[in-house]
């Protein structure tokens, strides 16, 4: 049995890198600070997803006993706990920031070819080589197989050759102006701290890794509720690539701990420049204010409330299939469809298709191919939201119950049926809570627009999408090219717009995250961290043969001509 790793590039065990040396057999990770593992006497334990499915209460009780020290790892029953991560104290958190600060100057001095092109290519190769192992880690942490593959697919697109070429095109533009070499380039902000979400932390951590390409250093907080995937991908995939490039140890640091004290430590530190924050819109907007007051750049990834538009000539079969993405992960993904705006001519056909396809979305063991639902241990908000919709006049199309993993309706079930409600009329639709705000449950409202001429409906649909206070992703299903062009030209809300395509699928070069309004805060836009954590700098280089006075009036003299008269065409 191998011991826990001590350096980022150390060789790893065939089955699980970082297996504990205490005989427990647990996949174990310490904090990674300045290229070294930092031990701790406190641990966060990860419950096996199947054990949670069989007996959630006992599994969570066992986790609490381990973390409080009332039970030792050697006393563990087999298979119920699959990993543990060191819980960092304040000193370790501050050491991570200091290490990042020391590394920034040296890492930024690496040529762009090295820290963007080569780093990205090596990372893509390692992600490909480790794809199966990464999926296995995600399964252990409770992500269904299909969604684990989805996350890995997104990571591969993020570092694909096409995406790297796009990043490169935005980082540096060079030209000549007479004897001068002119460049517009993006420069790193410095130390970037990342607080990923608990629902998809591994893919969010990899998104943050792109900030390294700009020359920043990075500190990542692995969330206590799901730390294993973050620790795995940063220890075993990213850190070895940085080591191969010769990057300083503090370029990447990862610690696990409670969010509030860690965020406060980052805000208080004069060494931190940017903080990338995932969370609810309410908390995120407050955090944005704290960042600005502390002189930090806030990069927010908050709630989404995505709209899907279905026009009368859409391929309804495909549209309904894409809409079932609303139920993936039991609706607890920020970038899924959250509401559907439908042309009145096709409402009945679409809702019938959607109900049929929703019945095939089910829960169960994460290792089963067709499982897409995840457990919802606290479901009272789902039923309150559903009751609000029905009491507001919405019609229940399908779902509405708690279920067991075999689909049997049971008030004690830890899964929720995929649920569709029909809201008739745009007027007043946002009075329904499930339309107004992100639900974060498998509850999808379909909004049937009032009958009107198509020209009127087009404008009403655009206005409805653009008036959404959130703005992550939007998508449109339509056949008429003129209708498509109308939507593409006029929908300005959101960080991504997709037409006749999967709402959550990833594409090279396009953003995976980012948005406007309550999704991205005051500075919200499509989130490319390599761009968001850097700033524009213009550079002019002359060989010294230009007189300063000539440079001051160069454009004026060119306009007037050498003899002082107006040049032709001026």
Coordinates of C-alpha atoms in Angstrom, one line a residue:
X1 CA 0.0 0.0 0.0
X2 CA 1.5 3.3 -1.1
X3 CA 1.9 6.3 1.2
X4 CA 0.5 9.7 0.6
X5 CA 2.3 11.8 -2.0
X6 CA 4.9 14.3 -1.0
X7 CA 5.5 16.0 -4.3
X8 CA 3.2 17.0 -7.2
X9 CA 5.1 14.9 -9.7
X10 CA 5.5 11.7 -7.6
X11 CA 4.5 8.4 -9.0
X12 CA 1.1 7.2 -8.0
X13 CA -0.6 3.9 -7.0
X14 CA -2.4 2.0 -9.8
X15 CA -5.7 2.3 -8.1
X16 CA -5.8 5.4 -5.9
X17 CA -3.0 7.9 -5.5
X18 CA -2.5 9.1 -2.0
X19 CA -3.7 5.9 -0.2
X20 CA -3.5 6.5 3.6
X21 CA -0.5 5.1 5.4
X22 CA -2.5 4.4 8.6
X23 CA -4.0 1.2 7.3
X24 CA -7.5 2.6 6.6
X25 CA -7.1 2.2 2.8
X26 CA -8.7 5.6 2.2
X27 CA -7.8 7.8 -0.7
X28 CA -6.1 10.6 1.2
X29 CA -5.0 14.1 0.2
X30 CA -3.1 16.8 2.2
X31 CA -3.2 20.5 1.4
X32 CA -1.0 21.4 -1.5
X33 CA 1.1 24.5 -0.7
X34 CA 4.2 25.7 -2.5
X35 CA 4.6 22.3 -4.2
X36 CA 4.5 20.3 -1.0
X37 CA 1.9 18.3 1.0
X38 CA 1.0 20.1 4.3
X39 CA -0.3 17.6 6.9
X40 CA -3.2 18.2 9.3
X41 CA -4.7 16.6 12.3
X42 CA -8.2 17.3 11.1
X43 CA -9.9 15.6 8.1
X44 CA -12.9 15.9 5.9
X45 CA -14.3 12.5 5.0
X46 CA -16.1 11.5 1.8
X47 CA -19.1 9.1 2.0
X48 CA -19.4 6.4 -0.7
X49 CA -22.3 7.3 -2.9
X50 CA -23.8 3.8 -2.9
X51 CA -23.6 3.7 0.9
X52 CA -25.4 7.1 1.0
X53 CA -28.1 5.7 -1.3
X54 CA -28.6 2.6 0.9
X55 CA -28.7 4.4 4.3
X56 CA -28.2 8.2 4.1
X57 CA -28.7 8.7 7.9
X58 CA -26.2 6.1 9.0
X59 CA -23.6 7.2 6.4
X60 CA -23.8 10.9 7.4
X61 CA -23.7 10.0 11.1
X62 CA -20.5 8.0 10.5
X63 CA -19.0 10.9 8.6
X64 CA -19.8 13.3 11.5
X65 CA -18.2 10.9 14.1
X66 CA -15.0 10.6 12.0
X67 CA -14.7 14.4 11.6
X68 CA -15.3 15.1 15.3
X69 CA -12.8 12.4 16.4
X70 CA -15.3 10.2 18.0
X71 CA -14.4 7.4 15.6
X72 CA -10.9 6.5 14.2
X73 CA -10.3 5.5 10.6
X74 CA -9.2 2.1 11.7
X75 CA -12.6 1.4 13.1
X76 CA -14.4 2.1 9.8
X77 CA -16.8 -0.5 8.4
X78 CA -15.6 -1.4 4.9
X79 CA -16.8 0.6 1.9
X80 CA -18.8 3.3 3.5
X81 CA -16.1 6.0 3.4
X82 CA -14.0 6.3 0.3
X83 CA -11.6 9.2 1.0
X84 CA -10.5 12.0 3.2
X85 CA -8.9 15.4 2.7
X86 CA -6.9 17.4 5.1
X87 CA -8.7 20.3 6.7
X88 CA -6.5 23.4 6.5
X89 CA -6.1 25.7 9.4
X90 CA -5.7 29.5 9.1
X91 CA -1.9 29.3 9.0
X92 CA -2.0 26.9 6.1
X93 CA -4.5 29.1 4.2
X94 CA -2.2 32.1 4.7
X95 CA 0.8 30.1 3.6
X96 CA -0.9 29.2 0.4
X97 CA -1.6 32.8 -0.4
X98 CA 2.0 33.7 0.4
X99 CA 3.4 30.9 -1.8
X100 CA 1.2 32.1 -4.6
X101 CA 2.4 35.6 -4.2
X102 CA 6.1 34.5 -4.4
X103 CA 5.4 32.4 -7.5
X104 CA 3.6 35.0 -9.5
X105 CA 6.6 37.1 -10.8
X106 CA 8.6 34.0 -11.9
X107 CA 5.6 32.2 -13.5
X108 CA 4.6 35.3 -15.4
X109 CA 8.1 35.6 -16.8
X110 CA 7.5 32.3 -18.6
X111 CA 6.8 32.9 -22.4
X112 CA 3.2 32.8 -23.5
X113 CA 4.1 29.8 -25.6
X114 CA 5.0 27.9 -22.5
X115 CA 2.3 28.9 -20.0
X116 CA -0.6 28.9 -22.5
X117 CA 0.1 26.8 -25.5
X118 CA 2.4 24.1 -24.0
X119 CA 0.7 24.1 -20.6
X120 CA -2.7 23.7 -22.2
X121 CA -1.6 21.0 -24.6
X122 CA 0.1 19.0 -21.9
X123 CA -3.0 19.4 -19.6
X124 CA -5.3 18.2 -22.4
X125 CA -3.1 15.1 -22.9
X126 CA -3.0 14.3 -19.2
X127 CA -6.8 14.8 -18.9
X128 CA -7.3 12.4 -21.7
X129 CA -5.0 9.8 -20.2
X130 CA -6.6 10.2 -16.8
X131 CA -10.2 10.4 -18.0
X132 CA -11.3 7.0 -16.7
X133 CA -9.7 7.6 -13.3
X134 CA -11.2 11.0 -13.1
X135 CA -14.6 9.5 -13.8
X136 CA -14.0 6.9 -11.1
X137 CA -13.2 9.7 -8.5
X138 CA -16.4 11.5 -9.5
X139 CA -18.4 8.3 -9.1
X140 CA -17.0 7.8 -5.6
X141 CA -18.1 11.4 -4.7
X142 CA -21.6 10.8 -5.9
X143 CA -21.8 12.1 -9.5
X144 CA -23.8 9.8 -11.8
X145 CA -21.8 8.2 -14.5
X146 CA -23.4 10.2 -17.3
X147 CA -22.8 13.5 -15.5
X148 CA -19.2 12.5 -14.7
X149 CA -18.6 11.9 -18.4
X150 CA -20.2 15.3 -19.1
X151 CA -17.8 17.1 -16.7
X152 CA -14.8 15.4 -18.2
X153 CA -16.1 16.3 -21.7
X154 CA -16.3 19.9 -20.7
X155 CA -12.8 19.9 -19.3
X156 CA -11.4 18.4 -22.5
X157 CA -13.2 21.1 -24.6
X158 CA -11.8 23.8 -22.2
X159 CA -8.3 22.8 -23.1
X160 CA -8.9 21.7 -26.7
X161 CA -6.6 23.0 -29.4
X162 CA -9.4 25.2 -30.7
X163 CA -10.0 26.7 -27.3
X164 CA -6.3 27.3 -26.7
X165 CA -6.1 29.0 -30.1
X166 CA -8.9 31.3 -29.1
X167 CA -7.3 32.2 -25.7
X168 CA -4.0 32.9 -27.5
X169 CA -5.7 35.2 -30.0
X170 CA -7.2 37.3 -27.1
X171 CA -4.0 37.4 -25.1
X172 CA -1.7 39.1 -27.6
X173 CA -2.2 41.2 -30.8
X174 CA 1.0 42.5 -32.5
X175 CA 1.4 45.0 -35.4
X176 CA 3.9 47.5 -36.8
X177 CA 3.5 51.3 -37.2
X178 CA 6.4 52.7 -39.1
X179 CA 9.5 52.0 -37.0
X180 CA 7.5 51.0 -34.0
X181 CA 6.4 47.5 -32.9
X182 CA 2.9 47.9 -31.4
X183 CA 1.3 45.2 -29.2
X184 CA -1.9 45.0 -27.1
X185 CA -1.5 42.3 -24.5
X186 CA -3.2 41.0 -21.4
X187 CA -1.2 41.1 -18.2
X188 CA -1.9 38.9 -15.1
X189 CA -3.7 40.4 -12.1
X190 CA -1.5 38.4 -9.7
X191 CA -2.9 36.1 -7.0
X192 CA -6.2 34.5 -7.9
X193 CA -8.3 32.7 -5.3
X194 CA -11.1 30.3 -6.3
X195 CA -14.1 29.2 -4.3
X196 CA -15.8 26.5 -6.4
X197 CA -19.4 25.3 -5.8
X198 CA -20.3 22.0 -4.1
X199 CA -22.4 20.6 -7.0
X200 CA -19.6 20.4 -9.7
X201 CA -16.4 21.5 -8.0
X202 CA -14.0 19.5 -10.1
X203 CA -15.0 21.0 -13.4
X204 CA -15.2 24.5 -11.8
X205 CA -11.6 24.1 -10.4
X206 CA -10.4 23.2 -13.9
X207 CA -12.1 26.3 -15.3
X208 CA -10.2 28.3 -12.7
X209 CA -6.9 26.7 -13.8
X210 CA -7.1 28.6 -17.1
X211 CA -6.3 31.7 -15.1
X212 CA -2.7 30.3 -14.8
X213 CA -2.3 30.8 -18.6
X214 CA -2.5 34.5 -18.1
X215 CA 0.5 34.3 -15.7
X216 CA -1.4 34.4 -12.4
X217 CA -0.9 32.0 -9.5
X218 CA -3.9 30.2 -8.1
X219 CA -5.2 29.2 -4.7
X220 CA -8.3 26.9 -4.7
X221 CA -10.6 26.0 -1.8
X222 CA -11.8 22.4 -2.1
X223 CA -15.4 22.5 -0.7
X224 CA -15.9 20.4 2.4
X225 CA -19.0 18.8 1.0
X226 CA -17.2 17.4 -2.1
X227 CA -13.4 17.9 -1.8
X228 CA -12.1 14.7 -3.3
X229 CA -12.5 15.5 -7.0
X230 CA -10.9 18.9 -6.7
X231 CA -7.9 17.5 -4.7
X232 CA -7.5 14.6 -7.2
X233 CA -7.5 16.7 -10.4
X234 CA -5.2 19.4 -9.0
X235 CA -2.8 17.0 -7.3
X236 CA -2.7 14.4 -10.0
X237 CA -3.4 16.1 -13.2
X238 CA -2.5 19.9 -13.1
X239 CA 0.4 19.9 -10.6
X240 CA 2.5 17.3 -12.5
X241 CA 2.1 19.3 -15.7
X242 CA 3.3 22.5 -13.9
X243 CA 6.2 20.6 -12.5
X244 CA 7.1 19.3 -16.0
X245 CA 7.1 23.0 -17.2
X246 CA 9.4 24.0 -14.3
X247 CA 6.8 26.3 -12.8
X248 CA 7.5 27.5 -9.2
X249 CA 5.8 25.4 -6.5
X250 CA 3.4 28.1 -5.4
X251 CA 1.9 28.6 -8.8
X252 CA -0.9 26.2 -7.8
X253 CA -2.1 25.7 -4.2
X254 CA -5.2 23.8 -2.9
X255 CA -6.7 23.8 0.6
X256 CA -9.9 22.5 2.1
X257 CA -11.9 24.3 4.7
X258 CA -15.0 26.2 5.7
X259 CA -15.9 29.0 3.2
X260 CA -16.6 31.9 5.5
X261 CA -13.2 32.1 7.3
X262 CA -11.3 31.3 4.1
X263 CA -13.0 34.0 2.1
X264 CA -12.4 36.5 4.9
X265 CA -8.7 35.6 5.0
X266 CA -8.5 36.2 1.3
X267 CA -10.3 39.5 1.5
X268 CA -8.0 40.6 4.4
X269 CA -4.8 39.6 2.6
X270 CA -3.0 42.4 0.7
X271 CA -1.5 39.7 -1.5
X272 CA -4.8 38.6 -3.1
X273 CA -5.8 40.3 -6.3
X274 CA -8.9 38.5 -7.6
X275 CA -11.5 36.2 -6.0
X276 CA -13.6 33.9 -8.2
X277 CA -16.7 33.1 -6.2
X278 CA -19.4 30.5 -6.9
X279 CA -22.6 30.7 -4.9
X280 CA -26.2 32.0 -4.7
X281 CA -27.0 35.4 -6.2
X282 CA -28.0 36.9 -2.9
X283 CA -24.7 35.9 -1.2
X284 CA -22.6 36.7 -4.3
X285 CA -23.9 40.2 -4.7
X286 CA -23.0 40.9 -1.0
X287 CA -19.6 39.4 -1.5
X288 CA -19.0 41.5 -4.6
X289 CA -19.5 44.6 -2.4
X290 CA -16.9 43.2 0.1
X291 CA -14.4 42.6 -2.7
X292 CA -14.7 46.1 -4.1
X293 CA -14.3 47.6 -0.6
X294 CA -11.2 45.5 0.0
X295 CA -9.7 46.4 -3.4
X296 CA -10.2 42.9 -4.9
X297 CA -11.6 42.1 -8.4
X298 CA -14.7 39.9 -7.9
X299 CA -15.4 37.3 -10.6
X300 CA -18.8 35.9 -9.8
X301 CA -20.5 32.7 -10.9
X302 CA -23.9 32.8 -9.3
X303 CA -27.4 31.4 -9.9
X304 CA -28.7 30.8 -13.4
X305 CA -32.4 30.9 -14.5
X306 CA -31.9 29.9 -18.1
X307 CA -34.7 30.3 -20.7
X308 CA -35.3 28.0 -23.7
X309 CA -37.4 29.4 -26.5
X310 CA -39.3 26.9 -28.7
X311 CA -40.8 28.4 -31.9
X312 CA -43.6 26.9 -33.8
X313 CA -41.4 25.3 -36.5
X314 CA -38.9 23.8 -34.1
X315 CA -37.9 20.1 -34.2
X316 CA -40.1 19.3 -31.1
X317 CA -38.6 15.8 -30.7
X318 CA -35.1 17.2 -30.3
X319 CA -36.3 20.2 -28.3
X320 CA -38.1 18.0 -25.8
X321 CA -34.9 15.8 -25.4
X322 CA -32.8 18.9 -24.7
X323 CA -35.4 20.1 -22.2
X324 CA -34.9 17.0 -20.1
X325 CA -31.5 18.3 -19.3
X326 CA -33.4 20.4 -16.8
X327 CA -33.6 17.3 -14.6
X328 CA -30.0 16.2 -14.8
X329 CA -28.4 16.1 -11.3
X330 CA -31.9 16.6 -10.0
X331 CA -31.9 20.2 -11.3
X332 CA -28.9 21.1 -9.1
X333 CA -26.7 22.4 -11.9
X334 CA -26.6 26.1 -12.6
X335 CA -26.5 25.9 -16.4
X336 CA -29.5 23.7 -17.1
X337 CA -32.8 24.9 -18.7
X338 CA -34.9 26.5 -16.0
X339 CA -38.0 27.7 -18.0
X340 CA -39.4 27.2 -21.4
X341 CA -41.1 29.8 -23.5
X342 CA -43.3 28.1 -26.2
X343 CA -45.2 29.3 -29.2
X344 CA -48.9 28.7 -28.6
X345 CA -49.3 26.6 -31.7
X346 CA -47.1 23.8 -30.3
X347 CA -47.6 23.9 -26.6
X348 CA -49.7 20.7 -26.3
X349 CA -47.4 18.6 -28.5
X350 CA -44.3 19.8 -26.7
X351 CA -45.6 19.2 -23.2
X352 CA -46.8 15.7 -24.2
X353 CA -43.3 14.9 -25.6
X354 CA -41.6 16.4 -22.6
X355 CA -43.8 14.3 -20.1
X356 CA -43.0 11.2 -22.1
X357 CA -39.2 11.8 -22.0
X358 CA -39.2 13.0 -18.4
X359 CA -40.5 9.6 -17.3
X360 CA -37.3 8.0 -18.5
X361 CA -35.1 10.2 -16.3
X362 CA -34.5 8.2 -13.1
X363 CA -32.4 7.8 -10.0
X364 CA -30.3 4.9 -8.7
X365 CA -26.7 3.9 -8.2
X366 CA -24.3 6.4 -9.8
X367 CA -22.6 3.6 -11.7
X368 CA -25.7 2.8 -13.8
X369 CA -25.5 4.1 -17.3
X370 CA -29.0 5.7 -17.4
X371 CA -29.1 7.3 -14.0
X372 CA -29.3 11.1 -14.1
X373 CA -31.1 12.0 -10.9
X374 CA -29.1 12.6 -7.7
X375 CA -30.4 12.3 -4.1
X376 CA -32.2 15.3 -2.6
X377 CA -32.0 14.9 1.2
X378 CA -34.0 18.1 2.0
X379 CA -37.0 18.4 -0.4
X380 CA -39.4 20.8 1.5
X381 CA -38.4 23.7 -0.7
X382 CA -39.3 21.7 -3.8
X383 CA -42.8 21.0 -2.6
X384 CA -43.2 24.6 -1.4
X385 CA -42.2 25.8 -4.9
X386 CA -44.5 23.4 -6.6
X387 CA -47.4 24.4 -4.3
X388 CA -46.7 28.1 -5.2
X389 CA -46.9 27.3 -8.9
X390 CA -50.2 25.3 -8.6
X391 CA -51.8 27.9 -6.4
X392 CA -50.9 30.5 -8.9
X393 CA -52.8 28.7 -11.6
X394 CA -50.1 26.5 -13.1
X395 CA -51.2 23.0 -14.3
X396 CA -49.2 19.9 -13.3
X397 CA -48.1 18.1 -16.4
X398 CA -46.1 15.3 -14.8
X399 CA -44.2 14.5 -11.6
X400 CA -44.6 16.1 -8.3
X401 CA -43.7 13.3 -5.9
X402 CA -40.7 12.0 -3.9
X403 CA -39.6 8.5 -5.1
X404 CA -37.3 5.6 -4.3
X405 CA -34.5 4.7 -6.6
X406 CA -36.8 2.2 -8.4
X407 CA -39.3 5.0 -9.2
X408 CA -41.8 4.0 -6.6
X409 CA -43.6 7.0 -5.1
X410 CA -42.7 7.3 -1.4
X411 CA -42.8 10.4 0.8
X412 CA -39.6 9.1 2.4
X413 CA -37.8 8.7 -1.0
X414 CA -34.6 10.5 -1.5
X415 CA -35.2 11.3 -5.2
X416 CA -37.7 13.6 -6.8
X417 CA -39.8 12.9 -9.9
X418 CA -38.9 15.1 -12.9
X419 CA -41.7 17.6 -12.7
X420 CA -43.2 19.9 -15.4
X421 CA -45.8 22.6 -14.8
X422 CA -47.7 24.6 -17.5
X423 CA -48.0 28.3 -17.0
X424 CA -50.5 29.9 -19.4
X425 CA -49.6 33.4 -20.5
X426 CA -46.6 35.6 -20.5
X427 CA -48.5 38.2 -18.6
X428 CA -47.9 37.5 -14.9
X429 CA -45.7 34.4 -15.5
X430 CA -43.0 35.8 -13.3
X431 CA -45.4 35.9 -10.4
X432 CA -44.7 32.2 -10.2
X433 CA -41.7 31.5 -8.1
X434 CA -40.4 28.7 -10.3
X435 CA -40.4 31.2 -13.2
X436 CA -39.0 34.2 -11.3
X437 CA -36.0 32.4 -9.7
X438 CA -33.8 29.4 -10.2
X439 CA -35.4 26.5 -8.4
X440 CA -32.4 24.1 -8.1
X441 CA -34.8 21.2 -8.2
X442 CA -36.1 19.0 -11.0
X443 CA -39.0 21.4 -11.6
X444 CA -39.5 22.9 -15.0
X445 CA -42.1 25.5 -15.9
X446 CA -43.4 25.6 -19.5
X447 CA -44.8 29.1 -20.3
X448 CA -47.4 29.1 -23.1
X449 CA -47.5 32.5 -24.8
X450 CA -50.9 34.1 -25.5
X451 CA -51.9 33.7 -29.2
X452 CA -50.8 36.7 -31.3
X453 CA -49.3 37.4 -34.7
X454 CA -45.8 35.9 -35.1
X455 CA -44.3 39.4 -35.5
X456 CA -45.7 40.4 -32.2
X457 CA -44.7 37.1 -30.5
X458 CA -41.1 37.5 -31.7
X459 CA -40.8 40.8 -29.9
X460 CA -42.5 39.5 -26.8
X461 CA -40.3 36.5 -26.6
X462 CA -37.1 38.7 -27.0
X463 CA -38.4 41.1 -24.4
X464 CA -39.1 38.3 -22.0
X465 CA -35.7 36.7 -22.3
X466 CA -33.9 40.1 -22.0
X467 CA -35.9 41.1 -19.0
X468 CA -34.8 38.0 -17.0
X469 CA -32.8 39.4 -14.1
X470 CA -30.5 36.4 -14.4
X471 CA -28.3 35.7 -17.4
X472 CA -26.2 32.6 -17.7
X473 CA -27.3 30.6 -20.8
X474 CA -30.2 30.8 -23.2
X475 CA -31.2 28.6 -26.1
X476 CA -33.6 28.8 -29.0
X477 CA -35.3 26.1 -31.1
X478 CA -36.5 27.3 -34.5
X479 CA -36.4 26.4 -38.1
X480 CA -36.9 29.6 -40.1
X481 CA -33.5 31.3 -40.6
X482 CA -35.0 34.8 -40.3
X483 CA -36.6 33.8 -37.0
X484 CA -33.2 32.5 -35.8
X485 CA -31.4 35.6 -36.9
X486 CA -34.0 37.8 -35.1
X487 CA -33.3 36.0 -31.8
X488 CA -29.6 35.9 -32.3
X489 CA -29.4 39.6 -33.1
X490 CA -31.7 40.8 -30.4
X491 CA -31.2 38.5 -27.4
X492 CA -28.5 40.4 -25.4
X493 CA -28.9 38.9 -22.0
X494 CA -26.6 36.0 -20.9
X495 CA -23.1 34.7 -21.4
X496 CA -24.0 32.1 -24.0
X497 CA -26.8 31.6 -26.6
X498 CA -27.3 28.3 -28.4
X499 CA -29.6 27.5 -31.3
X500 CA -31.0 24.1 -32.0
X501 CA -28.5 22.4 -29.8
X502 CA -28.1 20.8 -26.3
X503 CA -28.4 23.5 -23.7
X504 CA -25.6 22.2 -21.5
X505 CA -23.3 20.7 -24.1
X506 CA -19.8 22.1 -24.4
X507 CA -18.2 23.4 -27.6
X508 CA -14.6 24.5 -28.3
X509 CA -13.9 28.2 -27.9
X510 CA -17.2 29.0 -26.4
X511 CA -17.5 29.8 -22.7
X512 CA -18.7 27.2 -20.2
X513 CA -19.7 29.7 -17.5
X514 CA -20.3 33.4 -17.1
X515 CA -23.3 35.7 -17.5
X516 CA -25.0 38.9 -16.8
X517 CA -27.3 40.3 -14.1
X518 CA -27.8 38.3 -11.0
X519 CA -25.6 35.5 -12.6
X520 CA -22.4 37.5 -12.9
X521 CA -22.9 40.7 -10.9
X522 CA -22.0 44.2 -12.0
X523 CA -19.0 43.0 -14.0
X524 CA -20.7 39.9 -15.4
X525 CA -20.0 38.5 -18.8
X526 CA -19.0 35.2 -20.5
X527 CA -16.3 33.9 -18.2
X528 CA -13.0 33.0 -19.7
X529 CA -10.8 33.1 -16.5
X530 CA -7.7 33.6 -18.6
X531 CA -9.2 36.9 -19.7
X532 CA -11.2 37.8 -16.6
X533 CA -8.1 37.5 -14.3
X534 CA -6.0 39.7 -16.6
X535 CA -6.0 43.3 -17.8
X536 CA -5.2 45.0 -21.1
X537 CA -1.8 46.7 -21.5
X538 CA -0.7 48.6 -24.7
X539 CA 3.0 48.5 -25.6
X540 CA 5.0 50.4 -28.2
X541 CA 8.7 49.6 -28.9
X542 CA 10.9 51.8 -31.0
X543 CA 14.5 51.3 -31.8
X544 CA 15.2 54.9 -30.6
X545 CA 15.3 56.6 -34.0
X546 CA 12.1 58.6 -33.5
X547 CA 12.4 62.2 -32.1
X548 CA 9.9 62.7 -29.3
X549 CA 8.5 65.9 -30.7
X550 CA 7.8 64.2 -34.0
X551 CA 6.0 61.5 -32.2
X552 CA 3.9 64.0 -30.3
X553 CA 2.6 65.6 -33.5
X554 CA 3.0 62.6 -35.8
X555 CA -0.7 62.1 -36.8
X556 CA -1.2 65.9 -37.3
X557 CA 1.8 66.1 -39.6
X558 CA 0.7 63.1 -41.5
X559 CA -2.7 64.7 -42.0
X560 CA -1.2 68.1 -43.1
X561 CA 1.5 66.7 -45.4
X562 CA 5.2 67.4 -45.3
X563 CA 4.9 71.0 -46.6
X564 CA 2.3 71.9 -43.9
X565 CA -0.7 71.9 -46.3
X566 CA -3.6 69.5 -46.0
X567 CA -2.9 66.1 -47.3
X568 CA -5.1 64.8 -50.2
X569 CA -8.4 63.7 -49.0
X570 CA -8.0 65.3 -45.6

